[in-house]
């Protein structure tokens, strides 16, 4: 292994994979359970924490611009979920009150990328 598993680059890659999976046109070749969605949102929590710790130059520079674009794509591929309809399956691992969770925990995909019952 030459790079840390939980590097900032890995967190960005994880967020981008999730965003692509939610967007129209995703072919859905791989198995993606709803529990993986919660893991990806947890990963975004970690990326958000890292971004908050970076100097302003990084947040306003390329990393911040990349994150802003991915976040916009995520919002376009999801809907607000005030009922928290995915909570039985996708729960944050951090013990935070609901109101302190990131926006990504308060949205649901327009199209579920995981298998659904017929």
mmCIF file of N, CA and C in Angstrom:
data_model
loop_
_atom_site.group_PDB
_atom_site.id
_atom_site.type_symbol
_atom_site.label_atom_id
_atom_site.label_comp_id
_atom_site.label_asym_id
_atom_site.label_seq_id
_atom_site.Cartn_x
_atom_site.Cartn_y
_atom_site.Cartn_z
ATOM 1 N N UNK A 1 0.851 -1.161 0.000
ATOM 2 C CA UNK A 1 0.000 0.000 0.000
ATOM 3 C C UNK A 1 0.904 1.233 0.000
ATOM 4 N N UNK A 2 0.649 2.135 -0.919
ATOM 5 C CA UNK A 2 1.519 3.306 -1.024
ATOM 6 C C UNK A 2 0.835 4.590 -0.565
ATOM 7 N N UNK A 3 -0.488 4.592 -0.421
ATOM 8 C CA UNK A 3 -1.192 5.781 0.074
ATOM 9 C C UNK A 3 -2.120 5.366 1.209
ATOM 10 N N UNK A 4 -2.378 6.266 2.123
ATOM 11 C CA UNK A 4 -3.294 5.926 3.219
ATOM 12 C C UNK A 4 -4.695 5.613 2.679
ATOM 13 N N UNK A 5 -5.323 4.630 3.277
ATOM 14 C CA UNK A 5 -6.659 4.228 2.840
ATOM 15 C C UNK A 5 -7.658 5.362 3.026
ATOM 16 N N UNK A 6 -7.491 6.142 4.055
ATOM 17 C CA UNK A 6 -8.437 7.216 4.345
ATOM 18 C C UNK A 6 -7.847 8.584 4.045
ATOM 19 N N UNK A 7 -7.104 8.678 2.968
ATOM 20 C CA UNK A 7 -6.519 9.953 2.580
ATOM 21 C C UNK A 7 -7.609 10.901 2.095
ATOM 22 N N UNK A 8 -7.272 12.175 2.009
ATOM 23 C CA UNK A 8 -8.215 13.172 1.491
ATOM 24 C C UNK A 8 -8.590 12.811 0.055
ATOM 25 N N UNK A 9 -7.619 12.380 -0.725
ATOM 26 C CA UNK A 9 -7.906 11.989 -2.112
ATOM 27 C C UNK A 9 -8.891 10.827 -2.148
ATOM 28 N N UNK A 10 -8.729 9.866 -1.230
ATOM 29 C CA UNK A 10 -9.641 8.731 -1.162
ATOM 30 C C UNK A 10 -11.048 9.188 -0.788
ATOM 31 N N UNK A 11 -11.151 10.149 0.115
ATOM 32 C CA UNK A 11 -12.470 10.672 0.512
ATOM 33 C C UNK A 11 -13.141 11.373 -0.673
ATOM 34 N N UNK A 12 -12.377 12.149 -1.414
ATOM 35 C CA UNK A 12 -12.922 12.789 -2.616
ATOM 36 C C UNK A 12 -13.374 11.735 -3.621
ATOM 37 N N UNK A 13 -12.560 10.704 -3.819
ATOM 38 C CA UNK A 13 -12.901 9.648 -4.774
ATOM 39 C C UNK A 13 -14.178 8.925 -4.349
ATOM 40 N N UNK A 14 -14.340 8.676 -3.073
ATOM 41 C CA UNK A 14 -15.530 8.016 -2.555
ATOM 42 C C UNK A 14 -16.774 8.872 -2.797
ATOM 43 N N UNK A 15 -16.665 10.160 -2.534
ATOM 44 C CA UNK A 15 -17.791 11.072 -2.742
ATOM 45 C C UNK A 15 -18.140 11.155 -4.233
ATOM 46 N N UNK A 16 -17.127 11.208 -5.075
ATOM 47 C CA UNK A 16 -17.377 11.269 -6.514
ATOM 48 C C UNK A 16 -18.041 9.979 -7.011
ATOM 49 N N UNK A 17 -17.593 8.821 -6.514
ATOM 50 C CA UNK A 17 -18.218 7.547 -6.914
ATOM 51 C C UNK A 17 -19.698 7.526 -6.532
ATOM 52 N N UNK A 18 -19.999 7.998 -5.331
ATOM 53 C CA UNK A 18 -21.400 8.022 -4.916
ATOM 54 C C UNK A 18 -22.205 8.959 -5.810
ATOM 55 N N UNK A 19 -21.689 10.138 -6.071
ATOM 56 C CA UNK A 19 -22.404 11.098 -6.909
ATOM 57 C C UNK A 19 -22.661 10.500 -8.286
ATOM 58 N N UNK A 20 -21.648 9.904 -8.887
ATOM 59 C CA UNK A 20 -21.831 9.268 -10.213
ATOM 60 C C UNK A 20 -22.890 8.172 -10.155
ATOM 61 N N UNK A 21 -22.886 7.407 -9.088
ATOM 62 C CA UNK A 21 -23.843 6.309 -8.938
ATOM 63 C C UNK A 21 -25.280 6.838 -8.861
ATOM 64 N N UNK A 22 -25.466 8.010 -8.305
ATOM 65 C CA UNK A 22 -26.799 8.579 -8.148
ATOM 66 C C UNK A 22 -27.299 9.286 -9.401
ATOM 67 N N UNK A 23 -26.390 9.691 -10.256
ATOM 68 C CA UNK A 23 -26.772 10.457 -11.443
ATOM 69 C C UNK A 23 -27.430 9.580 -12.506
ATOM 70 N N UNK A 24 -28.288 10.194 -13.329
ATOM 71 C CA UNK A 24 -28.875 9.445 -14.446
ATOM 72 C C UNK A 24 -27.764 8.910 -15.345
ATOM 73 N N UNK A 25 -28.007 7.741 -15.885
ATOM 74 C CA UNK A 25 -27.027 7.161 -16.794
ATOM 75 C C UNK A 25 -26.101 6.152 -16.143
ATOM 76 N N UNK A 26 -26.128 6.048 -14.822
ATOM 77 C CA UNK A 26 -25.294 5.045 -14.157
ATOM 78 C C UNK A 26 -25.795 3.680 -14.565
ATOM 79 N N UNK A 27 -24.886 2.811 -15.011
ATOM 80 C CA UNK A 27 -25.309 1.525 -15.554
ATOM 81 C C UNK A 27 -25.646 0.482 -14.503
ATOM 82 N N UNK A 28 -25.213 0.666 -13.274
ATOM 83 C CA UNK A 28 -25.598 -0.229 -12.201
ATOM 84 C C UNK A 28 -25.070 -1.636 -12.301
ATOM 85 N N UNK A 29 -23.899 -1.821 -12.874
ATOM 86 C CA UNK A 29 -23.328 -3.156 -13.031
ATOM 87 C C UNK A 29 -22.908 -3.794 -11.709
ATOM 88 N N UNK A 30 -22.509 -2.981 -10.743
ATOM 89 C CA UNK A 30 -22.031 -3.558 -9.497
ATOM 90 C C UNK A 30 -23.131 -3.549 -8.437
ATOM 91 N N UNK A 31 -23.011 -4.461 -7.476
ATOM 92 C CA UNK A 31 -23.972 -4.552 -6.383
ATOM 93 C C UNK A 31 -23.688 -3.421 -5.398
ATOM 94 N N UNK A 32 -24.719 -2.684 -5.037
ATOM 95 C CA UNK A 32 -24.588 -1.559 -4.114
ATOM 96 C C UNK A 32 -25.763 -1.611 -3.138
ATOM 97 N N UNK A 33 -25.545 -2.165 -1.941
ATOM 98 C CA UNK A 33 -26.637 -2.238 -0.964
ATOM 99 C C UNK A 33 -26.890 -0.884 -0.302
ATOM 100 N N UNK A 34 -28.067 -0.715 0.248
ATOM 101 C CA UNK A 34 -28.413 0.549 0.897
ATOM 102 C C UNK A 34 -27.464 0.833 2.066
ATOM 103 N N UNK A 35 -26.933 -0.197 2.709
ATOM 104 C CA UNK A 35 -25.984 0.028 3.809
ATOM 105 C C UNK A 35 -24.708 0.708 3.309
ATOM 106 N N UNK A 36 -24.330 0.461 2.058
ATOM 107 C CA UNK A 36 -23.153 1.126 1.485
ATOM 108 C C UNK A 36 -23.402 2.621 1.338
ATOM 109 N N UNK A 37 -24.641 3.008 1.110
ATOM 110 C CA UNK A 37 -24.991 4.430 1.012
ATOM 111 C C UNK A 37 -24.658 5.134 2.327
ATOM 112 N N UNK A 38 -25.041 4.521 3.441
ATOM 113 C CA UNK A 38 -24.704 5.096 4.744
ATOM 114 C C UNK A 38 -23.206 5.207 4.946
ATOM 115 N N UNK A 39 -22.453 4.194 4.505
ATOM 116 C CA UNK A 39 -20.992 4.252 4.606
ATOM 117 C C UNK A 39 -20.425 5.411 3.791
ATOM 118 N N UNK A 40 -20.988 5.612 2.596
ATOM 119 C CA UNK A 40 -20.512 6.716 1.757
ATOM 120 C C UNK A 40 -20.839 8.073 2.376
ATOM 121 N N UNK A 41 -21.996 8.179 3.024
ATOM 122 C CA UNK A 41 -22.330 9.436 3.705
ATOM 123 C C UNK A 41 -21.416 9.656 4.903
ATOM 124 N N UNK A 42 -21.062 8.578 5.605
ATOM 125 C CA UNK A 42 -20.082 8.687 6.692
ATOM 126 C C UNK A 42 -18.734 9.176 6.159
ATOM 127 N N UNK A 43 -18.346 8.676 4.998
ATOM 128 C CA UNK A 43 -17.098 9.110 4.385
ATOM 129 C C UNK A 43 -17.156 10.604 4.066
ATOM 130 N N UNK A 44 -18.315 11.057 3.625
ATOM 131 C CA UNK A 44 -18.478 12.483 3.355
ATOM 132 C C UNK A 44 -18.366 13.291 4.642
ATOM 133 N N UNK A 45 -18.849 12.744 5.752
ATOM 134 C CA UNK A 45 -18.671 13.417 7.045
ATOM 135 C C UNK A 45 -17.186 13.658 7.313
ATOM 136 N N UNK A 46 -16.380 12.635 7.057
ATOM 137 C CA UNK A 46 -14.935 12.750 7.284
ATOM 138 C C UNK A 46 -14.320 13.781 6.339
ATOM 139 N N UNK A 47 -14.753 13.786 5.079
ATOM 140 C CA UNK A 47 -14.237 14.777 4.132
ATOM 141 C C UNK A 47 -14.625 16.182 4.570
ATOM 142 N N UNK A 48 -15.838 16.352 5.022
ATOM 143 C CA UNK A 48 -16.292 17.655 5.511
ATOM 144 C C UNK A 48 -15.435 18.118 6.694
ATOM 145 N N UNK A 49 -15.116 17.208 7.580
ATOM 146 C CA UNK A 49 -14.282 17.533 8.734
ATOM 147 C C UNK A 49 -12.881 17.970 8.287
ATOM 148 N N UNK A 50 -12.332 17.268 7.316
ATOM 149 C CA UNK A 50 -11.016 17.630 6.785
ATOM 150 C C UNK A 50 -11.074 19.010 6.130
ATOM 151 N N UNK A 51 -12.092 19.248 5.325
ATOM 152 C CA UNK A 51 -12.200 20.533 4.623
ATOM 153 C C UNK A 51 -12.321 21.691 5.612
ATOM 154 N N UNK A 52 -13.007 21.474 6.710
ATOM 155 C CA UNK A 52 -13.148 22.523 7.724
ATOM 156 C C UNK A 52 -11.810 22.843 8.406
ATOM 157 N N UNK A 53 -10.900 21.872 8.410
ATOM 158 C CA UNK A 53 -9.602 22.059 9.064
ATOM 159 C C UNK A 53 -8.547 22.657 8.133
ATOM 160 N N UNK A 54 -8.817 22.690 6.837
ATOM 161 C CA UNK A 54 -7.839 23.203 5.874
ATOM 162 C C UNK A 54 -7.763 24.725 5.919
ATOM 163 N N UNK A 55 -6.631 25.275 5.523
ATOM 164 C CA UNK A 55 -6.524 26.737 5.447
ATOM 165 C C UNK A 55 -7.462 27.280 4.357
ATOM 166 N N UNK A 56 -7.815 28.541 4.491
ATOM 167 C CA UNK A 56 -8.728 29.189 3.551
ATOM 168 C C UNK A 56 -8.280 29.036 2.103
ATOM 169 N N UNK A 57 -6.962 29.059 1.858
ATOM 170 C CA UNK A 57 -6.448 28.957 0.491
ATOM 171 C C UNK A 57 -6.893 27.640 -0.159
ATOM 172 N N UNK A 58 -6.886 26.566 0.610
ATOM 173 C CA UNK A 58 -7.287 25.270 0.063
ATOM 174 C C UNK A 58 -8.799 25.211 -0.137
ATOM 175 N N UNK A 59 -9.539 25.741 0.828
ATOM 176 C CA UNK A 59 -11.000 25.710 0.740
ATOM 177 C C UNK A 59 -11.480 26.559 -0.440
ATOM 178 N N UNK A 60 -10.801 27.661 -0.698
ATOM 179 C CA UNK A 60 -11.183 28.532 -1.813
ATOM 180 C C UNK A 60 -10.536 28.088 -3.120
ATOM 181 N N UNK A 61 -9.543 27.222 -3.040
ATOM 182 C CA UNK A 61 -8.822 26.771 -4.223
ATOM 183 C C UNK A 61 -9.417 25.515 -4.823
ATOM 184 N N UNK A 62 -8.563 24.731 -5.452
ATOM 185 C CA UNK A 62 -9.002 23.555 -6.195
ATOM 186 C C UNK A 62 -9.782 22.539 -5.346
ATOM 187 N N UNK A 63 -9.341 22.197 -4.126
ATOM 188 C CA UNK A 63 -10.136 21.234 -3.341
ATOM 189 C C UNK A 63 -11.558 21.745 -3.065
ATOM 190 N N UNK A 64 -11.664 22.999 -2.699
ATOM 191 C CA UNK A 64 -12.978 23.574 -2.425
ATOM 192 C C UNK A 64 -13.850 23.637 -3.665
ATOM 193 N N UNK A 65 -13.245 23.961 -4.796
ATOM 194 C CA UNK A 65 -14.005 24.018 -6.047
ATOM 195 C C UNK A 65 -14.481 22.627 -6.455
ATOM 196 N N UNK A 66 -13.630 21.635 -6.285
ATOM 197 C CA UNK A 66 -14.012 20.260 -6.595
ATOM 198 C C UNK A 66 -15.190 19.828 -5.720
ATOM 199 N N UNK A 67 -15.090 20.108 -4.429
ATOM 200 C CA UNK A 67 -16.155 19.727 -3.507
ATOM 201 C C UNK A 67 -17.453 20.468 -3.822
ATOM 202 N N UNK A 68 -17.368 21.730 -4.140
ATOM 203 C CA UNK A 68 -18.562 22.504 -4.488
ATOM 204 C C UNK A 68 -19.270 21.894 -5.693
ATOM 205 N N UNK A 69 -18.505 21.495 -6.701
ATOM 206 C CA UNK A 69 -19.089 20.868 -7.887
ATOM 207 C C UNK A 69 -19.732 19.527 -7.571
ATOM 208 N N UNK A 70 -19.041 18.703 -6.777
ATOM 209 C CA UNK A 70 -19.606 17.397 -6.411
ATOM 210 C C UNK A 70 -20.868 17.561 -5.569
ATOM 211 N N UNK A 71 -20.844 18.513 -4.653
ATOM 212 C CA UNK A 71 -22.024 18.764 -3.822
ATOM 213 C C UNK A 71 -23.215 19.209 -4.664
ATOM 214 N N UNK A 72 -22.975 20.044 -5.653
ATOM 215 C CA UNK A 72 -24.057 20.502 -6.533
ATOM 216 C C UNK A 72 -24.633 19.326 -7.321
ATOM 217 N N UNK A 73 -23.768 18.462 -7.803
ATOM 218 C CA UNK A 73 -24.234 17.274 -8.530
ATOM 219 C C UNK A 73 -25.027 16.351 -7.599
ATOM 220 N N UNK A 74 -24.581 16.218 -6.353
ATOM 221 C CA UNK A 74 -25.299 15.401 -5.379
ATOM 222 C C UNK A 74 -26.700 15.969 -5.145
ATOM 223 N N UNK A 75 -26.791 17.280 -4.934
ATOM 224 C CA UNK A 75 -28.102 17.904 -4.722
ATOM 225 C C UNK A 75 -29.008 17.710 -5.931
ATOM 226 N N UNK A 76 -28.448 17.759 -7.141
ATOM 227 C CA UNK A 76 -29.247 17.577 -8.352
ATOM 228 C C UNK A 76 -29.768 16.147 -8.481
ATOM 229 N N UNK A 77 -29.085 15.186 -7.882
ATOM 230 C CA UNK A 77 -29.469 13.780 -7.995
ATOM 231 C C UNK A 77 -30.252 13.289 -6.782
ATOM 232 N N UNK A 78 -30.577 14.198 -5.863
ATOM 233 C CA UNK A 78 -31.290 13.818 -4.644
ATOM 234 C C UNK A 78 -32.428 14.793 -4.369
ATOM 235 N N UNK A 79 -33.272 14.403 -3.440
ATOM 236 C CA UNK A 79 -34.386 15.233 -2.990
ATOM 237 C C UNK A 79 -34.290 15.432 -1.489
ATOM 238 N N UNK A 80 -34.826 16.543 -0.982
ATOM 239 C CA UNK A 80 -34.899 16.675 0.477
ATOM 240 C C UNK A 80 -35.706 15.505 1.055
ATOM 241 N N UNK A 81 -35.313 15.057 2.213
ATOM 242 C CA UNK A 81 -35.979 13.935 2.868
ATOM 243 C C UNK A 81 -36.270 14.305 4.325
ATOM 244 N N UNK A 82 -37.224 15.223 4.540
ATOM 245 C CA UNK A 82 -37.481 15.666 5.911
ATOM 246 C C UNK A 82 -37.985 14.542 6.824
ATOM 247 N N UNK A 83 -38.553 13.483 6.248
ATOM 248 C CA UNK A 83 -39.028 12.353 7.052
ATOM 249 C C UNK A 83 -37.891 11.399 7.430
ATOM 250 N N UNK A 84 -36.702 11.612 6.874
ATOM 251 C CA UNK A 84 -35.545 10.738 7.125
ATOM 252 C C UNK A 84 -35.912 9.289 6.807
ATOM 253 N N UNK A 85 -36.489 9.091 5.638
ATOM 254 C CA UNK A 85 -37.020 7.783 5.249
ATOM 255 C C UNK A 85 -35.962 6.686 5.137
ATOM 256 N N UNK A 86 -34.701 7.048 4.973
ATOM 257 C CA UNK A 86 -33.648 6.032 4.841
ATOM 258 C C UNK A 86 -33.005 5.660 6.177
ATOM 259 N N UNK A 87 -33.405 6.310 7.272
ATOM 260 C CA UNK A 87 -32.759 6.067 8.562
ATOM 261 C C UNK A 87 -32.774 4.607 9.012
ATOM 262 N N UNK A 88 -33.803 3.821 8.715
ATOM 263 C CA UNK A 88 -33.719 2.417 9.146
ATOM 264 C C UNK A 88 -32.534 1.673 8.527
ATOM 265 N N UNK A 89 -32.048 2.118 7.375
ATOM 266 C CA UNK A 89 -30.976 1.409 6.662
ATOM 267 C C UNK A 89 -29.671 2.193 6.601
ATOM 268 N N UNK A 90 -29.758 3.500 6.520
ATOM 269 C CA UNK A 90 -28.555 4.343 6.393
ATOM 270 C C UNK A 90 -28.500 5.285 7.589
ATOM 271 N N UNK A 91 -27.678 4.890 8.558
ATOM 272 C CA UNK A 91 -27.560 5.687 9.779
ATOM 273 C C UNK A 91 -26.121 6.166 9.947
ATOM 274 N N UNK A 92 -25.960 7.382 10.439
ATOM 275 C CA UNK A 92 -24.588 7.859 10.684
ATOM 276 C C UNK A 92 -23.938 7.063 11.810
ATOM 277 N N UNK A 93 -22.632 6.861 11.687
ATOM 278 C CA UNK A 93 -21.920 6.137 12.742
ATOM 279 C C UNK A 93 -21.534 7.069 13.881
ATOM 280 N N UNK A 94 -21.382 8.359 13.586
ATOM 281 C CA UNK A 94 -21.049 9.321 14.637
ATOM 282 C C UNK A 94 -22.299 9.598 15.469
ATOM 283 N N UNK A 95 -22.098 9.777 16.751
ATOM 284 C CA UNK A 95 -23.212 10.030 17.653
ATOM 285 C C UNK A 95 -23.499 11.529 17.698
ATOM 286 N N UNK A 96 -24.161 12.018 16.645
ATOM 287 C CA UNK A 96 -24.486 13.443 16.545
ATOM 288 C C UNK A 96 -25.995 13.608 16.555
ATOM 289 N N UNK A 97 -26.472 14.702 17.125
ATOM 290 C CA UNK A 97 -27.905 14.971 16.998
ATOM 291 C C UNK A 97 -28.261 15.200 15.530
ATOM 292 N N UNK A 98 -29.465 14.839 15.171
ATOM 293 C CA UNK A 98 -29.932 14.942 13.786
ATOM 294 C C UNK A 98 -29.689 16.341 13.199
ATOM 295 N N UNK A 99 -29.918 17.365 13.972
ATOM 296 C CA UNK A 99 -29.775 18.731 13.451
ATOM 297 C C UNK A 99 -28.323 19.130 13.190
ATOM 298 N N UNK A 100 -27.363 18.361 13.685
ATOM 299 C CA UNK A 100 -25.951 18.671 13.441
ATOM 300 C C UNK A 100 -25.355 17.849 12.303
ATOM 301 N N UNK A 101 -26.161 16.980 11.694
ATOM 302 C CA UNK A 101 -25.672 16.176 10.582
ATOM 303 C C UNK A 101 -25.584 17.028 9.323
ATOM 304 N N UNK A 102 -24.685 16.665 8.436
ATOM 305 C CA UNK A 102 -24.534 17.375 7.171
ATOM 306 C C UNK A 102 -25.767 17.239 6.292
ATOM 307 N N UNK A 103 -25.869 18.145 5.363
ATOM 308 C CA UNK A 103 -27.004 18.181 4.437
ATOM 309 C C UNK A 103 -27.214 16.841 3.739
ATOM 310 N N UNK A 104 -26.129 16.143 3.436
ATOM 311 C CA UNK A 104 -26.206 14.887 2.696
ATOM 312 C C UNK A 104 -27.021 13.836 3.433
ATOM 313 N N UNK A 105 -27.093 13.908 4.756
ATOM 314 C CA UNK A 105 -27.901 12.961 5.535
ATOM 315 C C UNK A 105 -29.388 13.293 5.456
ATOM 316 N N UNK A 106 -29.707 14.459 4.966
ATOM 317 C CA UNK A 106 -31.094 14.919 4.942
ATOM 318 C C UNK A 106 -31.679 14.892 3.540
ATOM 319 N N UNK A 107 -31.075 14.091 2.671
ATOM 320 C CA UNK A 107 -31.537 13.968 1.287
ATOM 321 C C UNK A 107 -31.617 12.493 0.916
ATOM 322 N N UNK A 108 -32.415 12.181 -0.103
ATOM 323 C CA UNK A 108 -32.511 10.812 -0.585
ATOM 324 C C UNK A 108 -32.392 10.823 -2.105
ATOM 325 N N UNK A 109 -31.878 9.755 -2.669
ATOM 326 C CA UNK A 109 -31.691 9.702 -4.122
ATOM 327 C C UNK A 109 -33.014 9.800 -4.882
ATOM 328 N N UNK A 110 -32.963 10.465 -6.026
ATOM 329 C CA UNK A 110 -34.119 10.486 -6.922
ATOM 330 C C UNK A 110 -34.429 9.074 -7.404
ATOM 331 N N UNK A 111 -33.368 8.320 -7.626
ATOM 332 C CA UNK A 111 -33.467 6.943 -8.104
ATOM 333 C C UNK A 111 -32.563 6.101 -7.205
ATOM 334 N N UNK A 112 -33.158 5.111 -6.547
ATOM 335 C CA UNK A 112 -32.378 4.286 -5.615
ATOM 336 C C UNK A 112 -31.327 3.465 -6.375
ATOM 337 N N UNK A 113 -30.053 3.585 -6.002
ATOM 338 C CA UNK A 113 -28.994 2.827 -6.686
ATOM 339 C C UNK A 113 -28.808 1.425 -6.114
ATOM 340 N N UNK A 114 -29.612 1.040 -5.142
ATOM 341 C CA UNK A 114 -29.524 -0.276 -4.549
ATOM 342 C C UNK A 114 -30.719 -1.117 -5.008
ATOM 343 N N UNK A 115 -30.592 -2.435 -4.872
ATOM 344 C CA UNK A 115 -31.692 -3.314 -5.300
ATOM 345 C C UNK A 115 -32.949 -3.013 -4.492
ATOM 346 N N UNK A 116 -34.074 -2.989 -5.162
ATOM 347 C CA UNK A 116 -35.354 -2.795 -4.477
ATOM 348 C C UNK A 116 -36.219 -4.014 -4.709
ATOM 349 N N UNK A 117 -37.116 -4.232 -3.804
ATOM 350 C CA UNK A 117 -38.025 -5.387 -3.950
ATOM 351 C C UNK A 117 -39.041 -5.098 -5.044
ATOM 352 N N UNK A 118 -39.324 -6.116 -5.807
ATOM 353 C CA UNK A 118 -40.311 -5.976 -6.892
ATOM 354 C C UNK A 118 -41.716 -6.200 -6.385
#
